[in-house]
PDB file of C-alpha atoms and ligand atoms in Angstrom:
ATOM      1  CA  SER A   1     -13.956  -8.590 -10.860  1.00  0.00           C
ATOM      2  CA  ALA A   2     -11.069  -5.974 -10.123  1.00  0.00           C
ATOM      3  CA  ALA A   3     -10.005  -5.334  -6.377  1.00  0.00           C
ATOM      4  CA  ILE A   4      -8.951  -1.817  -7.527  1.00  0.00           C
ATOM      5  CA  GLU A   5     -10.224   0.357 -10.499  1.00  0.00           C
ATOM      6  CA  VAL A   6      -8.347   3.350 -11.298  1.00  0.00           C
ATOM      7  CA  ARG A   7     -10.421   5.372 -13.755  1.00  0.00           C
ATOM      8  CA  ARG A   8      -8.959   8.434 -15.807  1.00  0.00           C
ATOM      9  CA  LEU A   9      -7.442   9.790 -12.554  1.00  0.00           C
ATOM     10  CA  THR A  10      -5.891  13.064 -12.804  1.00  0.00           C
ATOM     11  CA  LYS A  11      -4.236  14.845  -9.635  1.00  0.00           C
ATOM     12  CA  ARG A  12      -2.778  18.219  -9.915  1.00  0.00           C
ATOM     13  CA  TYR A  13      -1.012  20.217  -7.344  1.00  0.00           C
ATOM     14  CA  GLY A  14      -0.956  23.690  -8.329  1.00  0.00           C
ATOM     15  CA  ARG A  15       0.779  23.704 -11.612  1.00  0.00           C
ATOM     16  CA  THR A  16       2.314  20.118 -11.198  1.00  0.00           C
ATOM     17  CA  THR A  17       0.047  17.489 -12.873  1.00  0.00           C
ATOM     18  CA  ALA A  18       1.258  14.571 -10.527  1.00  0.00           C
ATOM     19  CA  VAL A  19      -0.964  11.718 -12.057  1.00  0.00           C
ATOM     20  CA  ASP A  20      -2.461  12.614 -15.768  1.00  0.00           C
ATOM     21  CA  GLY A  21      -5.614  10.714 -16.947  1.00  0.00           C
ATOM     22  CA  LEU A  22      -4.292   7.449 -15.420  1.00  0.00           C
ATOM     23  CA  SER A  23      -6.560   3.866 -15.859  1.00  0.00           C
ATOM     24  CA  PHE A  24      -5.773   0.615 -14.608  1.00  0.00           C
ATOM     25  CA  GLU A  25      -7.251  -2.462 -12.763  1.00  0.00           C
ATOM     26  CA  VAL A  26      -5.440  -4.445 -10.205  1.00  0.00           C
ATOM     27  CA  GLN A  27      -6.545  -8.339  -9.876  1.00  0.00           C
ATOM     28  CA  PRO A  28      -6.752 -10.340  -6.680  1.00  0.00           C
ATOM     29  CA  GLY A  29      -4.546 -13.301  -5.812  1.00  0.00           C
ATOM     30  CA  ARG A  30      -1.401 -11.912  -7.227  1.00  0.00           C
ATOM     31  CA  VAL A  31       1.359  -9.363  -6.610  1.00  0.00           C
ATOM     32  CA  THR A  32       0.938  -6.338  -8.952  1.00  0.00           C
ATOM     33  CA  GLY A  33       4.012  -4.061  -9.140  1.00  0.00           C
ATOM     34  CA  PHE A  34       3.572  -0.441  -9.655  1.00  0.00           C
ATOM     35  CA  LEU A  35       6.734   0.519 -11.428  1.00  0.00           C
ATOM     36  CA  GLY A  36       8.199   4.061 -12.315  1.00  0.00           C
ATOM     37  CA  PRO A  37      10.729   6.361 -11.568  1.00  0.00           C
ATOM     38  CA  ASN A  38      10.820   9.081  -8.524  1.00  0.00           C
ATOM     39  CA  GLY A  39       8.271  11.663  -9.261  1.00  0.00           C
ATOM     40  CA  ALA A  40       5.916   9.291 -11.795  1.00  0.00           C
ATOM     41  CA  GLY A  41       2.848   9.762  -9.431  1.00  0.00           C
ATOM     42  CA  LYS A  42       2.954   6.409  -7.582  1.00  0.00           C
ATOM     43  CA  SER A  43       2.593   7.586  -3.999  1.00  0.00           C
ATOM     44  CA  THR A  44      -0.117  10.177  -5.490  1.00  0.00           C
ATOM     45  CA  THR A  45      -2.172   7.334  -6.904  1.00  0.00           C
ATOM     46  CA  MET A  46      -1.867   5.106  -3.598  1.00  0.00           C
ATOM     47  CA  ARG A  47      -3.051   8.004  -1.564  1.00  0.00           C
ATOM     48  CA  ALA A  48      -5.960   8.659  -3.886  1.00  0.00           C
ATOM     49  CA  ILE A  49      -6.899   4.847  -3.741  1.00  0.00           C
ATOM     50  CA  VAL A  50      -7.045   4.940   0.185  1.00  0.00           C
ATOM     51  CA  GLY A  51      -8.929   8.520   0.135  1.00  0.00           C
ATOM     52  CA  LEU A  52      -5.924  10.601   1.514  1.00  0.00           C
ATOM     53  CA  ASP A  53      -6.022  12.723  -1.558  1.00  0.00           C
ATOM     54  CA  ARG A  54      -9.187  13.816  -3.439  1.00  0.00           C
ATOM     55  CA  PRO A  55      -8.694  13.581  -7.129  1.00  0.00           C
ATOM     56  CA  THR A  56      -8.769  16.359  -9.487  1.00  0.00           C
ATOM     57  CA  ASP A  57     -10.500  14.311 -11.934  1.00  0.00           C
ATOM     58  CA  GLY A  58     -11.597  10.527 -12.344  1.00  0.00           C
ATOM     59  CA  GLU A  59     -12.156   8.040  -9.616  1.00  0.00           C
ATOM     60  CA  VAL A  60     -10.656   5.115  -7.972  1.00  0.00           C
ATOM     61  CA  LEU A  61     -12.749   2.311  -6.565  1.00  0.00           C
ATOM     62  CA  VAL A  62     -11.812  -0.469  -4.068  1.00  0.00           C
ATOM     63  CA  ALA A  63     -14.011  -3.579  -3.515  1.00  0.00           C
ATOM     64  CA  GLY A  64     -16.366  -1.765  -5.917  1.00  0.00           C
ATOM     65  CA  ARG A  65     -16.489   1.603  -3.920  1.00  0.00           C
ATOM     66  CA  ARG A  66     -15.090   4.803  -3.430  1.00  0.00           C
ATOM     67  CA  TYR A  67     -12.798   4.569  -0.588  1.00  0.00           C
ATOM     68  CA  GLU A  68     -15.095   6.855   1.645  1.00  0.00           C
ATOM     69  CA  GLN A  69     -18.048   5.067   0.944  1.00  0.00           C
ATOM     70  CA  LEU A  70     -16.605   1.973   2.355  1.00  0.00           C
ATOM     71  CA  GLU A  71     -17.832   0.821   6.046  1.00  0.00           C
ATOM     72  CA  GLN A  72     -14.825   0.014   8.313  1.00  0.00           C
ATOM     73  CA  PRO A  73     -12.408   0.591   5.663  1.00  0.00           C
ATOM     74  CA  LEU A  74      -9.479  -0.799   7.135  1.00  0.00           C
ATOM     75  CA  ARG A  75     -11.370  -4.324   7.014  1.00  0.00           C
ATOM     76  CA  HIS A  76     -11.239  -3.798   3.222  1.00  0.00           C
ATOM     77  CA  VAL A  77      -7.958  -2.166   2.505  1.00  0.00           C
ATOM     78  CA  GLY A  78      -4.799  -1.686   4.492  1.00  0.00           C
ATOM     79  CA  ALA A  79      -1.915   0.637   3.231  1.00  0.00           C
ATOM     80  CA  LEU A  80       1.887   1.022   4.130  1.00  0.00           C
ATOM     81  CA  LEU A  81       2.288   4.547   2.741  1.00  0.00           C
ATOM     82  CA  ASP A  82       4.581   6.727   5.170  1.00  0.00           C
ATOM     83  CA  VAL A  83       6.293   4.758   7.641  1.00  0.00           C
ATOM     84  CA  SER A  84       7.243   7.898   9.924  1.00  0.00           C
ATOM     85  CA  VAL A  85       5.584   7.306  13.277  1.00  0.00           C
ATOM     86  CA  HIS A  86       4.633  10.590  15.326  1.00  0.00           C
ATOM     87  CA  THR A  87       2.959   9.050  18.331  1.00  0.00           C
ATOM     88  CA  GLY A  88       4.364   9.187  21.752  1.00  0.00           C
ATOM     89  CA  ARG A  89       2.796   6.177  22.559  1.00  0.00           C
ATOM     90  CA  THR A  90       3.965   2.549  22.872  1.00  0.00           C
ATOM     91  CA  VAL A  91       3.893   0.251  19.667  1.00  0.00           C
ATOM     92  CA  ARG A  92       1.055  -1.752  21.444  1.00  0.00           C
ATOM     93  CA  ALA A  93      -1.112   1.455  22.276  1.00  0.00           C
ATOM     94  CA  HIS A  94      -0.614   2.834  18.811  1.00  0.00           C
ATOM     95  CA  LEU A  95      -2.070  -0.194  17.204  1.00  0.00           C
ATOM     96  CA  THR A  96      -4.905  -0.638  19.998  1.00  0.00           C
ATOM     97  CA  GLY A  97      -5.901   3.125  19.275  1.00  0.00           C
ATOM     98  CA  LEU A  98      -6.043   2.306  15.643  1.00  0.00           C
ATOM     99  CA  ALA A  99      -8.109  -0.800  16.168  1.00  0.00           C
ATOM    100  CA  ARG A 100     -10.425   0.957  18.453  1.00  0.00           C
ATOM    101  CA  SER A 101     -11.182   3.911  16.126  1.00  0.00           C
ATOM    102  CA  ASN A 102     -12.071   1.135  13.429  1.00  0.00           C
ATOM    103  CA  ARG A 103     -14.276  -1.345  15.601  1.00  0.00           C
ATOM    104  CA  ILE A 104     -11.367  -3.965  15.248  1.00  0.00           C
ATOM    105  CA  PRO A 105     -11.339  -6.186  18.280  1.00  0.00           C
ATOM    106  CA  ASP A 106      -8.248  -5.524  20.647  1.00  0.00           C
ATOM    107  CA  ALA A 107      -7.210  -9.150  20.354  1.00  0.00           C
ATOM    108  CA  ARG A 108      -6.306  -8.679  16.808  1.00  0.00           C
ATOM    109  CA  VAL A 109      -3.696  -6.180  17.907  1.00  0.00           C
ATOM    110  CA  GLY A 110      -1.752  -9.415  19.698  1.00  0.00           C
ATOM    111  CA  GLU A 111      -2.192 -11.260  16.493  1.00  0.00           C
ATOM    112  CA  VAL A 112      -0.592  -8.823  13.943  1.00  0.00           C
ATOM    113  CA  LEU A 113       2.310  -7.880  16.479  1.00  0.00           C
ATOM    114  CA  ASP A 114       3.003 -11.568  16.228  1.00  0.00           C
ATOM    115  CA  LEU A 115       2.805 -11.690  12.355  1.00  0.00           C
ATOM    116  CA  VAL A 116       5.312  -9.136  12.000  1.00  0.00           C
ATOM    117  CA  GLY A 117       7.387 -10.024  14.570  1.00  0.00           C
ATOM    118  CA  LEU A 118       7.118  -6.944  16.908  1.00  0.00           C
ATOM    119  CA  THR A 119       5.724  -8.674  20.098  1.00  0.00           C
ATOM    120  CA  ASP A 120       9.024  -8.197  21.735  1.00  0.00           C
ATOM    121  CA  VAL A 121       9.150  -4.452  21.326  1.00  0.00           C
ATOM    122  CA  ALA A 122       5.374  -3.996  21.887  1.00  0.00           C
ATOM    123  CA  GLY A 123       5.900  -2.050  25.162  1.00  0.00           C
ATOM    124  CA  LYS A 124       8.464   0.206  23.706  1.00  0.00           C
ATOM    125  CA  ARG A 125       7.827   3.788  22.205  1.00  0.00           C
ATOM    126  CA  ALA A 126       6.717   3.558  18.453  1.00  0.00           C
ATOM    127  CA  LYS A 127       8.626   7.056  17.747  1.00  0.00           C
ATOM    128  CA  GLY A 128      12.023   5.347  18.856  1.00  0.00           C
ATOM    129  CA  LEU A 129      11.833   2.469  16.526  1.00  0.00           C
ATOM    130  CA  SER A 130      14.588   1.835  13.684  1.00  0.00           C
ATOM    131  CA  LEU A 131      13.562   2.067  10.174  1.00  0.00           C
ATOM    132  CA  GLY A 132      13.327  -1.507   9.856  1.00  0.00           C
ATOM    133  CA  MET A 133      10.900  -1.831  12.826  1.00  0.00           C
ATOM    134  CA  ALA A 134       8.861   1.043  11.815  1.00  0.00           C
ATOM    135  CA  GLN A 135       8.247  -0.647   8.497  1.00  0.00           C
ATOM    136  CA  ARG A 136       6.971  -3.602  10.441  1.00  0.00           C
ATOM    137  CA  LEU A 137       4.810  -1.471  12.445  1.00  0.00           C
ATOM    138  CA  GLY A 138       3.332   0.169   9.284  1.00  0.00           C
ATOM    139  CA  VAL A 139       2.585  -3.352   7.898  1.00  0.00           C
ATOM    140  CA  ALA A 140       1.208  -4.416  11.171  1.00  0.00           C
ATOM    141  CA  ALA A 141      -1.086  -1.515  10.755  1.00  0.00           C
ATOM    142  CA  ALA A 142      -2.097  -2.078   7.537  1.00  0.00           C
ATOM    143  CA  LEU A 143      -2.777  -5.763   8.257  1.00  0.00           C
ATOM    144  CA  LEU A 144      -4.946  -4.818  11.411  1.00  0.00           C
ATOM    145  CA  GLY A 145      -8.430  -5.017   9.660  1.00  0.00           C
ATOM    146  CA  ASP A 146      -7.318  -8.549   7.920  1.00  0.00           C
ATOM    147  CA  PRO A 147      -8.193  -6.582   4.554  1.00  0.00           C
ATOM    148  CA  GLN A 148      -8.347  -8.037   1.213  1.00  0.00           C
ATOM    149  CA  VAL A 149      -6.592  -5.449  -0.487  1.00  0.00           C
ATOM    150  CA  LEU A 150      -2.985  -4.494   0.635  1.00  0.00           C
ATOM    151  CA  LEU A 151      -1.140  -1.244  -0.650  1.00  0.00           C
ATOM    152  CA  LEU A 152       2.606  -0.930   0.044  1.00  0.00           C
ATOM    153  CA  ASP A 153       4.554   2.136  -1.124  1.00  0.00           C
ATOM    154  CA  GLU A 154       8.116   1.521  -1.588  1.00  0.00           C
ATOM    155  CA  PRO A 155       8.065  -1.020   1.290  1.00  0.00           C
ATOM    156  CA  VAL A 156      11.665  -2.487   1.086  1.00  0.00           C
ATOM    157  CA  ASN A 157      13.264   1.194   0.960  1.00  0.00           C
ATOM    158  CA  GLY A 158      15.907   1.525   3.348  1.00  0.00           C
ATOM    159  CA  LEU A 159      15.335  -2.021   4.862  1.00  0.00           C
ATOM    160  CA  ASP A 160      18.022  -4.539   5.764  1.00  0.00           C
ATOM    161  CA  PRO A 161      18.554  -7.681   3.885  1.00  0.00           C
ATOM    162  CA  GLU A 162      16.440  -9.608   6.251  1.00  0.00           C
ATOM    163  CA  GLY A 163      13.566  -7.211   6.326  1.00  0.00           C
ATOM    164  CA  ILE A 164      13.631  -7.154   2.369  1.00  0.00           C
ATOM    165  CA  LEU A 165      13.549 -10.897   2.448  1.00  0.00           C
ATOM    166  CA  TRP A 166      10.632 -10.774   5.193  1.00  0.00           C
ATOM    167  CA  ILE A 167       8.603  -8.196   3.118  1.00  0.00           C
ATOM    168  CA  ARG A 168       8.969 -10.086  -0.061  1.00  0.00           C
ATOM    169  CA  ALA A 169       7.876 -13.529   1.594  1.00  0.00           C
ATOM    170  CA  LEU A 170       4.872 -11.668   3.325  1.00  0.00           C
ATOM    171  CA  MET A 171       3.610 -10.292  -0.038  1.00  0.00           C
ATOM    172  CA  LYS A 172       3.745 -13.669  -1.875  1.00  0.00           C
ATOM    173  CA  ARG A 173       1.876 -15.413   1.043  1.00  0.00           C
ATOM    174  CA  LEU A 174      -0.751 -12.760   1.002  1.00  0.00           C
ATOM    175  CA  ALA A 175      -1.321 -13.130  -2.588  1.00  0.00           C
ATOM    176  CA  ALA A 176      -1.267 -16.670  -2.373  1.00  0.00           C
ATOM    177  CA  GLU A 177      -4.096 -16.590   0.035  1.00  0.00           C
ATOM    178  CA  GLY A 178      -6.232 -14.631  -2.749  1.00  0.00           C
ATOM    179  CA  ARG A 179      -5.563 -11.214  -1.556  1.00  0.00           C
ATOM    180  CA  THR A 180      -4.774  -8.170  -3.598  1.00  0.00           C
ATOM    181  CA  VAL A 181      -1.350  -6.990  -3.265  1.00  0.00           C
ATOM    182  CA  PHE A 182      -0.212  -3.647  -4.825  1.00  0.00           C
ATOM    183  CA  VAL A 183       3.258  -2.577  -4.195  1.00  0.00           C
ATOM    184  CA  SER A 184       5.080   0.233  -5.910  1.00  0.00           C
ATOM    185  CA  SER A 185       8.936   0.409  -6.328  1.00  0.00           C
ATOM    186  CA  HIS A 186      11.425   2.546  -8.538  1.00  0.00           C
ATOM    187  CA  LEU A 187      13.454  -0.651  -9.200  1.00  0.00           C
ATOM    188  CA  MET A 188      12.864  -3.066 -11.981  1.00  0.00           C
ATOM    189  CA  SER A 189      14.904  -5.551 -10.205  1.00  0.00           C
ATOM    190  CA  GLU A 190      12.755  -5.541  -7.141  1.00  0.00           C
ATOM    191  CA  MET A 191       9.540  -5.909  -9.090  1.00  0.00           C
ATOM    192  CA  ALA A 192      11.105  -8.942 -11.252  1.00  0.00           C
ATOM    193  CA  LEU A 193      11.637 -10.644  -7.851  1.00  0.00           C
ATOM    194  CA  THR A 194       8.248 -10.003  -6.414  1.00  0.00           C
ATOM    195  CA  ALA A 195       5.729  -9.163  -8.712  1.00  0.00           C
ATOM    196  CA  ASP A 196       3.312 -11.299 -11.193  1.00  0.00           C
ATOM    197  CA  HIS A 197       1.993  -8.452 -12.975  1.00  0.00           C
ATOM    198  CA  LEU A 198       3.231  -5.027 -13.619  1.00  0.00           C
ATOM    199  CA  ILE A 199       1.503  -1.205 -14.051  1.00  0.00           C
ATOM    200  CA  VAL A 200       4.260   0.935 -15.359  1.00  0.00           C
ATOM    201  CA  ILE A 201       3.892   4.652 -15.209  1.00  0.00           C
ATOM    202  CA  GLY A 202       5.858   7.864 -16.158  1.00  0.00           C
ATOM    203  CA  GLN A 203       4.939  11.414 -15.749  1.00  0.00           C
ATOM    204  CA  GLY A 204       1.606  10.283 -14.298  1.00  0.00           C
ATOM    205  CA  ARG A 205       0.708   8.339 -17.346  1.00  0.00           C
ATOM    206  CA  LEU A 206       0.489   4.565 -18.079  1.00  0.00           C
ATOM    207  CA  LEU A 207       3.260   3.157 -19.889  1.00  0.00           C
ATOM    208  CA  ALA A 208       2.557  -0.676 -19.713  1.00  0.00           C
ATOM    209  CA  ASP A 209       0.102  -2.983 -18.043  1.00  0.00           C
ATOM    210  CA  SER A 210       1.346  -6.687 -18.415  1.00  0.00           C
ATOM    211  CA  SER A 211       2.845  -9.707 -16.886  1.00  0.00           C
ATOM    212  CA  VAL A 212       6.394  -9.432 -15.626  1.00  0.00           C
ATOM    213  CA  THR A 213       7.596 -12.086 -18.065  1.00  0.00           C
ATOM    214  CA  GLU A 214       5.955 -10.125 -20.991  1.00  0.00           C
ATOM    215  CA  PHE A 215       7.338  -6.974 -20.016  1.00  0.00           C
ATOM    216  CA  VAL A 216      10.674  -8.356 -19.616  1.00  0.00           C
ATOM    217  CA  SER A 217      10.782 -10.124 -23.019  1.00  0.00           C
ATOM    218  CA  ARG A 218       9.239  -6.822 -24.605  1.00  0.00           C
ATOM    219  CA  ASN A 219      11.815  -4.392 -23.260  1.00  0.00           C
TER     220      ASN A 219
HETATM  221  P1  ADP B   1       6.350   8.951  -6.963  1.00  0.00           P
HETATM  222  O1  ADP B   1       5.654   8.160  -5.692  1.00  0.00           O
HETATM  223  O2  ADP B   1       6.337   8.096  -8.041  1.00  0.00           O
HETATM  224  O3  ADP B   1       7.740   9.314  -6.484  1.00  0.00           O
HETATM  225  P2  ADP B   1       4.732  11.134  -6.153  1.00  0.00           P
HETATM  226  O4  ADP B   1       3.301  10.841  -6.452  1.00  0.00           O
HETATM  227  O5  ADP B   1       5.138  11.327  -4.872  1.00  0.00           O
HETATM  228  O6  ADP B   1       5.648  10.168  -7.189  1.00  0.00           O
HETATM  229  O7  ADP B   1       4.753  12.740  -6.851  1.00  0.00           O
HETATM  230  C1  ADP B   1       4.350  12.968  -8.302  1.00  0.00           C
HETATM  231  C2  ADP B   1       4.578  14.280  -8.694  1.00  0.00           C
HETATM  232  O8  ADP B   1       3.733  15.234  -7.825  1.00  0.00           O
HETATM  233  C3  ADP B   1       6.056  14.987  -8.222  1.00  0.00           C
HETATM  234  O9  ADP B   1       6.489  15.870  -9.213  1.00  0.00           O
HETATM  235  C4  ADP B   1       5.803  15.568  -7.002  1.00  0.00           C
HETATM  236  O10 ADP B   1       6.745  16.386  -6.491  1.00  0.00           O
HETATM  237  C5  ADP B   1       4.447  16.055  -6.916  1.00  0.00           C
HETATM  238  N1  ADP B   1       3.800  16.184  -5.494  1.00  0.00           N
HETATM  239  C6  ADP B   1       3.421  14.949  -4.763  1.00  0.00           C
HETATM  240  N2  ADP B   1       2.919  15.282  -3.626  1.00  0.00           N
HETATM  241  C7  ADP B   1       2.870  16.587  -3.806  1.00  0.00           C
HETATM  242  C8  ADP B   1       2.056  17.706  -2.647  1.00  0.00           C
HETATM  243  N3  ADP B   1       1.588  17.272  -1.733  1.00  0.00           N
HETATM  244  N4  ADP B   1       2.330  18.769  -2.908  1.00  0.00           N
HETATM  245  C9  ADP B   1       3.018  19.381  -4.399  1.00  0.00           C
HETATM  246  N5  ADP B   1       3.370  18.455  -5.106  1.00  0.00           N
HETATM  247  C10 ADP B   1       3.527  17.122  -4.920  1.00  0.00           C
HETATM  248  P1  ADP B   2      -4.510   6.853  16.411  1.00  0.00           P
HETATM  249  O1  ADP B   2      -5.199   7.994  16.701  1.00  0.00           O
HETATM  250  O2  ADP B   2      -4.685   5.836  17.219  1.00  0.00           O
HETATM  251  O3  ADP B   2      -2.966   7.158  15.921  1.00  0.00           O
HETATM  252  P2  ADP B   2      -6.074   7.180  13.895  1.00  0.00           P
HETATM  253  O4  ADP B   2      -7.361   6.424  13.932  1.00  0.00           O
HETATM  254  O5  ADP B   2      -5.851   8.708  13.889  1.00  0.00           O
HETATM  255  O6  ADP B   2      -5.374   6.346  14.974  1.00  0.00           O
HETATM  256  O7  ADP B   2      -5.404   6.472  12.630  1.00  0.00           O
HETATM  257  C1  ADP B   2      -4.032   7.181  12.124  1.00  0.00           C
HETATM  258  C2  ADP B   2      -3.063   6.089  11.750  1.00  0.00           C
HETATM  259  O8  ADP B   2      -3.740   5.270  10.788  1.00  0.00           O
HETATM  260  C3  ADP B   2      -2.038   6.469  11.065  1.00  0.00           C
HETATM  261  O9  ADP B   2      -0.962   5.882  11.709  1.00  0.00           O
HETATM  262  C4  ADP B   2      -2.045   6.193   9.802  1.00  0.00           C
HETATM  263  O10 ADP B   2      -0.829   5.826   9.020  1.00  0.00           O
HETATM  264  C5  ADP B   2      -3.097   4.997   9.827  1.00  0.00           C
HETATM  265  N1  ADP B   2      -3.936   4.592   8.511  1.00  0.00           N
HETATM  266  C6  ADP B   2      -4.825   5.351   7.996  1.00  0.00           C
HETATM  267  N2  ADP B   2      -5.386   4.728   6.968  1.00  0.00           N
HETATM  268  C7  ADP B   2      -4.957   3.340   7.012  1.00  0.00           C
HETATM  269  C8  ADP B   2      -4.921   2.248   6.269  1.00  0.00           C
HETATM  270  N3  ADP B   2      -6.065   2.299   5.271  1.00  0.00           N
HETATM  271  N4  ADP B   2      -4.202   1.201   6.253  1.00  0.00           N
HETATM  272  C9  ADP B   2      -3.426   1.107   7.386  1.00  0.00           C
HETATM  273  N5  ADP B   2      -3.162   2.357   8.196  1.00  0.00           N
HETATM  274  C10 ADP B   2      -4.060   3.421   7.860  1.00  0.00           C
END
């Protein structure tokens, strides 16, 4: 069954309707791209999936449950949403704090640092990292619970070429392991290179839900 189910999701901020009755499902074992122009409602939808935003209407299920109902949510779903780091702590201390508050063994911190290539800067202050390194730290946090579902909001934005290739390869590998990867972008060219399936939105509404090849041949 679907790893993520968005059901008639609506989110309003005052008079702005960011998401407008949006429904779709995201399946495991592939990379699903979430495509739409800036302001389409992608981040709002992703925040709703991880319970950071309360929907005005509708609901979102991850692994069959609402995010707030998940026990140890980071073990089910990891998210790279906003890469800015405000903590004055080191990279390692930041991840260790996150692990402890989620009952994840400390040993996992070393594993994810290795996985994202941050072992050498583990003792540096997280706040001082370059954008590319901060992006890797965000991915490390998202992978900390070894989750089956991964959300990445515009992960290649502002990255250098090496970082872009790294993120693309990582997403493919996670999907090949049978995990669910849901990644947003405002660039069709990026989605064509990484996604298997596409959810396309505009002004908070669903425009397309199809394989990338089907979408490209129809448009
Ligand atoms: P996207 O991620 O596709 O660029 P967003 O979900 O960030 O789109 O934004 C959708 C709409 O909701 C935009 O019009 C945006 O200005 C508005 N919006 C998003 N977050 C907020 C917020 N916290 N307060 C007010 N308006 C918001
Ligand atoms: P700490 O106090 O060590 O910073 P918190 O338990 O307060 O840790 O968690 C806050 C951090 O967790 C933020 O950096 C936030 O981006 C991250 N975070 C929250 N939810 C998720 C998630 N689902 N996946 C990955 N990181 C998350």
